[in-house]
Short mmCIF file of C-alpha atoms in Angstrom, two decimals:
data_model
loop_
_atom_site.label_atom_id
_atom_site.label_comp_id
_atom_site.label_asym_id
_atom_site.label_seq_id
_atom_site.Cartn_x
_atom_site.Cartn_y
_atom_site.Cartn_z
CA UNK A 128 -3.07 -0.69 20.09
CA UNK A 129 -1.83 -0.90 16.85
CA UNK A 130 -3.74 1.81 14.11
CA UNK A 131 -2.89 2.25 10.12
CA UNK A 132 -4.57 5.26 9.17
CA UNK A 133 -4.58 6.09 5.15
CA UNK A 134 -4.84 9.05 3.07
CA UNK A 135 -4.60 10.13 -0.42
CA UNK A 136 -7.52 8.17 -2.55
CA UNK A 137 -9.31 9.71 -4.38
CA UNK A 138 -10.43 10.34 -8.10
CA UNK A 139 -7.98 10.68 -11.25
CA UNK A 140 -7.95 10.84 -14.74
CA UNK A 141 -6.08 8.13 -17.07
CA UNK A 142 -3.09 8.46 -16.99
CA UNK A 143 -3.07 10.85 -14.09
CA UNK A 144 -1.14 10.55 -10.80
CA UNK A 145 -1.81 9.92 -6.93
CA UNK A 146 -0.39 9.37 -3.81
CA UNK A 147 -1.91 7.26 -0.85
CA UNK A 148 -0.33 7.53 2.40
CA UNK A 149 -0.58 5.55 5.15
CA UNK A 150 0.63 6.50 9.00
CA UNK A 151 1.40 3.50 11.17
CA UNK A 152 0.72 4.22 14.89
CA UNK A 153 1.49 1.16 18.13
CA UNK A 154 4.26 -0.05 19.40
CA UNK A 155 5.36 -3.03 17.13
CA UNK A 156 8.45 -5.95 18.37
CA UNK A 157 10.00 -5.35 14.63
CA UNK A 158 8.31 -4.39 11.46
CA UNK A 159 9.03 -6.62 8.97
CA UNK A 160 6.72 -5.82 6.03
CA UNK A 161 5.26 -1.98 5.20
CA UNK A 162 3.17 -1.97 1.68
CA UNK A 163 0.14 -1.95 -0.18
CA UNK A 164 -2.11 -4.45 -1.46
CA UNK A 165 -5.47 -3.65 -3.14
CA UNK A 166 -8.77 -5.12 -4.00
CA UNK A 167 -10.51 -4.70 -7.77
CA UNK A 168 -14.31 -5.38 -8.47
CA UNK A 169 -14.09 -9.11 -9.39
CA UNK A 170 -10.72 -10.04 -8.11
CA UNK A 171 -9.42 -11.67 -5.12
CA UNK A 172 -6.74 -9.06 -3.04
CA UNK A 173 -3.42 -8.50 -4.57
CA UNK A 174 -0.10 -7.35 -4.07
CA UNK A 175 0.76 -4.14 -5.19
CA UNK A 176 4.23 -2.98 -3.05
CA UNK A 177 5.96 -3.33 -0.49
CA UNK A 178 9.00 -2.46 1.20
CA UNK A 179 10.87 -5.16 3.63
CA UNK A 180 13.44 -3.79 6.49
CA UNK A 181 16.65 -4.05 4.29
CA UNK A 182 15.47 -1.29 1.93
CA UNK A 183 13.99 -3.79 -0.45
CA UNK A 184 11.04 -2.92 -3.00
CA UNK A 185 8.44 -5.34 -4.52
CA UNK A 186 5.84 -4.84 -7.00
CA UNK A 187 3.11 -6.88 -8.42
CA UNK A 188 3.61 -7.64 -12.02
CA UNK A 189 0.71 -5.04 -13.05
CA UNK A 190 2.64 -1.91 -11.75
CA UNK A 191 5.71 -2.36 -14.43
CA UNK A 192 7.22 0.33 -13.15
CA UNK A 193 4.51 2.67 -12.64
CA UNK A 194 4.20 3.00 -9.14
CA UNK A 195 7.01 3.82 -6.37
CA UNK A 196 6.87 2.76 -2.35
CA UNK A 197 8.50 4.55 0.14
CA UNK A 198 8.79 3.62 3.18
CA UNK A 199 10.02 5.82 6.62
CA UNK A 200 10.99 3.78 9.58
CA UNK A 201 11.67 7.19 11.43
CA UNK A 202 7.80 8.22 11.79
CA UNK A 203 6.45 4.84 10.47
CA UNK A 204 4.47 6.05 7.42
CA UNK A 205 4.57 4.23 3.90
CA UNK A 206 3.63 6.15 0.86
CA UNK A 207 2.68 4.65 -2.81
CA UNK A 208 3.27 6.98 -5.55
CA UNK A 209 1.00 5.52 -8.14
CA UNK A 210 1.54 7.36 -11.60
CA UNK A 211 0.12 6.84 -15.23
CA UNK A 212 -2.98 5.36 -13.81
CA UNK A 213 -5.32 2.97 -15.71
CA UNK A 214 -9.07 2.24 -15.28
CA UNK A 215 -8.34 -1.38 -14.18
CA UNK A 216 -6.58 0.38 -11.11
CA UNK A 217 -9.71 1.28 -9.58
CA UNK A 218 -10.14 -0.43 -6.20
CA UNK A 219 -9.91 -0.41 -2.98
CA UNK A 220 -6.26 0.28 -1.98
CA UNK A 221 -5.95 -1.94 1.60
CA UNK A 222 -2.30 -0.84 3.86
CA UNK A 223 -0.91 -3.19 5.55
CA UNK A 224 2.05 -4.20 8.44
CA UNK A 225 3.56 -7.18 9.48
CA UNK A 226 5.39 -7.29 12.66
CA UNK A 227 6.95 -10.70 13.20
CA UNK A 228 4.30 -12.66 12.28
CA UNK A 229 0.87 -10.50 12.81
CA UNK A 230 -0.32 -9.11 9.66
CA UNK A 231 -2.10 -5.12 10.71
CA UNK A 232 -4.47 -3.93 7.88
CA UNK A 233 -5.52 -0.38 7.16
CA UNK A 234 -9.28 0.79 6.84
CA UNK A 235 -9.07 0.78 2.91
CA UNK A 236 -8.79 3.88 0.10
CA UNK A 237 -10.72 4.52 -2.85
CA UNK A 238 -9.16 4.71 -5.98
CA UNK A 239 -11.40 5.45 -9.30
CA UNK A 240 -9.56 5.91 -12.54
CA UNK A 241 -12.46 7.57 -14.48
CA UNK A 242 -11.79 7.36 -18.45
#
């Protein structure tokens, strides 16, 4: 059974820093897709990162270089490094796994950017 389990949300200051893990648990036939996508009051859910098999790295246009994936293959966790945080980043921070062609969601972090 496959689990995403997520850590790291939390509250921050503008312009502060945080990290949201996520640890990836199943047995999967090949992970394509390891990232993060998140959900702000009054918008639909977005892209934020991911990470593809070939060592790739995408970001929705809104990061602009703010935030960094990483993703670990070896223990199956993916990590967003989210720095010089803004209020409209507050949300709900959703991880998510695609294997093949099943998409595997995580339980959802809080993120408040408090001004």
């Amino acid at each position: 059974q496959v689990q995403l389990v997520e850590s790291g949300g939390g509250l921050v200051q503008v312009g502060g820093s945080l990290k949201l893990s996520c640890k990836v648990f199943g047995r999967f036939l090949g992970i394509n897709h390891m990232g993060w996508y998140r959900q702000v009051p009054g918008k639909q859910r977005e892209l934020v990162a991911f990470a593809d098999r070939d060592g790739g790295a995408f970001y929705g246009d809104f990061v602009r270089g703010r935030f960094t994936i990483y993703r670990d293959d070896a223990v199956k966790t993916v990590d967003l490094q989210m720095t010089s945080l803004k209020p409209e980043d507050t949300g709900v921070y959703y991880c998510n796994v695609i294997d093949w062609d099943v998409s595997y969601w995580g339980q959802g972090s809080q993120v408040t950017v408090s001004s």
